[in-house]
């Protein structure tokens, strides 16, 4: 509460640093928490990127010994856990926090203090995870950071195989950030259902809001099982229980089910907001209204439902019954249908539009192609016999990085370039942005296009080195070279953020001539968001405002 | 530029949205239901898979009396809310305190059952798979009852410091949704542990 009163009285920017930091730590404002989430994600993006770089340098050629096998295990575990839980999730929640209340004309999230609590629980999770580097040894002098892989299959996580506290930090970290995620999801759903401005019926919400609504529902249904499984693992490790203890009749496969009941919907948790970014950016830069809005909404809901019933395609190689295999093959293939509908809708939006290739649009167009490829390799992996051949190979690694980097991260970069002017009132530099795009684009394709090939040639994931002469050497070299381009791209991005924050050209309220409510208020938005509660009549309220002679509500 | 007046469409003046307390509580209940589902699935999956004794049929006795108490507390909290919406504060307080009492009796029942299992039957959480799943599932539920009781007690503190008024009925209804949920979960847990699992 105090932060609001301070900000309202507009104290000069020169107040002491301690006071300003205190405002950020105690804030309950959705915009500030959104920025905190995103900064948190960016810090961990750098950390996770360093871990990936270490792995790629180790694999640059056969028989390298940059790191030991033990350190390599820690690197892939920390890289996976960090990127999913402390980069992708906070990025998604940060944008949702910042944008959803603005887009529906609300003052704040429904539960501002729950919002702050959720952020700090997630932050605590990140601290738990990285404290393991120092505290993982425990009294046993064994272990450091977690090294059980990001899905931590039993019985690797049992006391016998995970001495010390590394696995405890891993499970506490995920439990803590899980509580934060569920809190934020409750907040997002309640905000969307209960705080829309007059006239904004469900059918008139911006698509980003719709996608975040379904995302939050998925978080509630998917992260809760993960938290339950983490509680069981904690009980196993601390109280000597036997949930996943195969020696006492427990089952390792049960952990796999529980983890992937979370793990697969999680992909949709991350990709739906990315679809949201694309669905806001592509229409604005094509100068056309979104094609097939109702179908987009229905496809989103369909993805939500089907996404809850595909998890065991991660377990084809474990050995399930023919019936289970068939079910999960079919459900996994079925999800390609609503996803395909979305791709056609974005293409139809661009078709015949006056396309402007600004940096946000460049990232979104790249996303369209890359996400298509990611979806196609996904369909190949949905075929159980093909998966038996390629499961746990670099083909799988290439596939899901195509989704997460090529799909989610690319649209997130687009979102940065698109909404940065709203958040800081300054444009991100276009030259640096174009350099960022091309370097990252080239690096992405060098790394992840060529990563499919050693996978097809039989290279398993998570090996710390390999023999020469298996035909993997050149491909691995190319993959690692791509990392250098990606790192350079990220460097330009970071420079761009800092430089534009300090010296960027002033953007005005509505630099892209956009149509959703957030562009109607000043940049950066005032603490109270809207001085007068807006009233909307169509899906593009600012179009109606700018074109009173031809408003959208005549056609919707 | 901070306002977007785009002409008032008809019907916008009676713009009504669901109460955020209720929606938030429904979301929380959905999340909790998912957590309980995982624990129930684990319980059912591990029925009969314990390698050593004791087995459920040797040691478990259905706590009928305590179950009736907990289910009755759903009724009493409902009556209490009817009273506060009518503005009858003292009647509300009596029913509310009875709810707390019934919840407390239920927790006592769980404690007594656990005491007997641990010290007479020698069943702990690490004895076998039955112990693991039993104490986890029943314990998770008892934890939720405890949280609910703490919330109910907080409300009664507000009552005794005369800060509770009739217009708070809506908030208490949101709290009662949680209490009803905890009761419904007990019906599931009871069925799984004392009926199917024995």
PDB file of C-alpha atoms in Angstrom, chain B residues 18 32 54 58 92 104 109 113 116 120 130 132 138 147 149 151 162 165 191 197:
ATOM      1  CA  UNK B  18     -18.923 -12.538 -10.799  1.00  0.00           C
ATOM      2  CA  UNK B  32      -6.496 -28.399  -4.188  1.00  0.00           C
ATOM      3  CA  UNK B  54       0.297 -54.503   8.980  1.00  0.00           C
ATOM      4  CA  UNK B  58      -5.938 -55.640  10.394  1.00  0.00           C
ATOM      5  CA  UNK B  92     -24.488 -16.703  14.109  1.00  0.00           C
ATOM      6  CA  UNK B 104     -11.994 -29.862  16.528  1.00  0.00           C
ATOM      7  CA  UNK B 109     -10.478 -38.320  16.243  1.00  0.00           C
ATOM      8  CA  UNK B 113      -6.549 -42.991  15.547  1.00  0.00           C
ATOM      9  CA  UNK B 116      -3.300 -46.048  18.401  1.00  0.00           C
ATOM     10  CA  UNK B 120      -0.286 -50.061  19.577  1.00  0.00           C
ATOM     11  CA  UNK B 130       0.132 -48.737   3.339  1.00  0.00           C
ATOM     12  CA  UNK B 132       3.151 -44.224   3.522  1.00  0.00           C
ATOM     13  CA  UNK B 138      -5.228 -38.632   5.791  1.00  0.00           C
ATOM     14  CA  UNK B 147      -6.058 -24.575   8.068  1.00  0.00           C
ATOM     15  CA  UNK B 149     -10.132 -24.257  11.655  1.00  0.00           C
ATOM     16  CA  UNK B 151      -9.526 -19.424   9.488  1.00  0.00           C
ATOM     17  CA  UNK B 162     -16.950  -6.832  17.814  1.00  0.00           C
ATOM     18  CA  UNK B 165     -20.676  -7.118  10.925  1.00  0.00           C
ATOM     19  CA  UNK B 191     -14.473 -44.122   0.807  1.00  0.00           C
ATOM     20  CA  UNK B 197      -8.884 -50.048   0.705  1.00  0.00           C
TER      21      UNK B 197
END
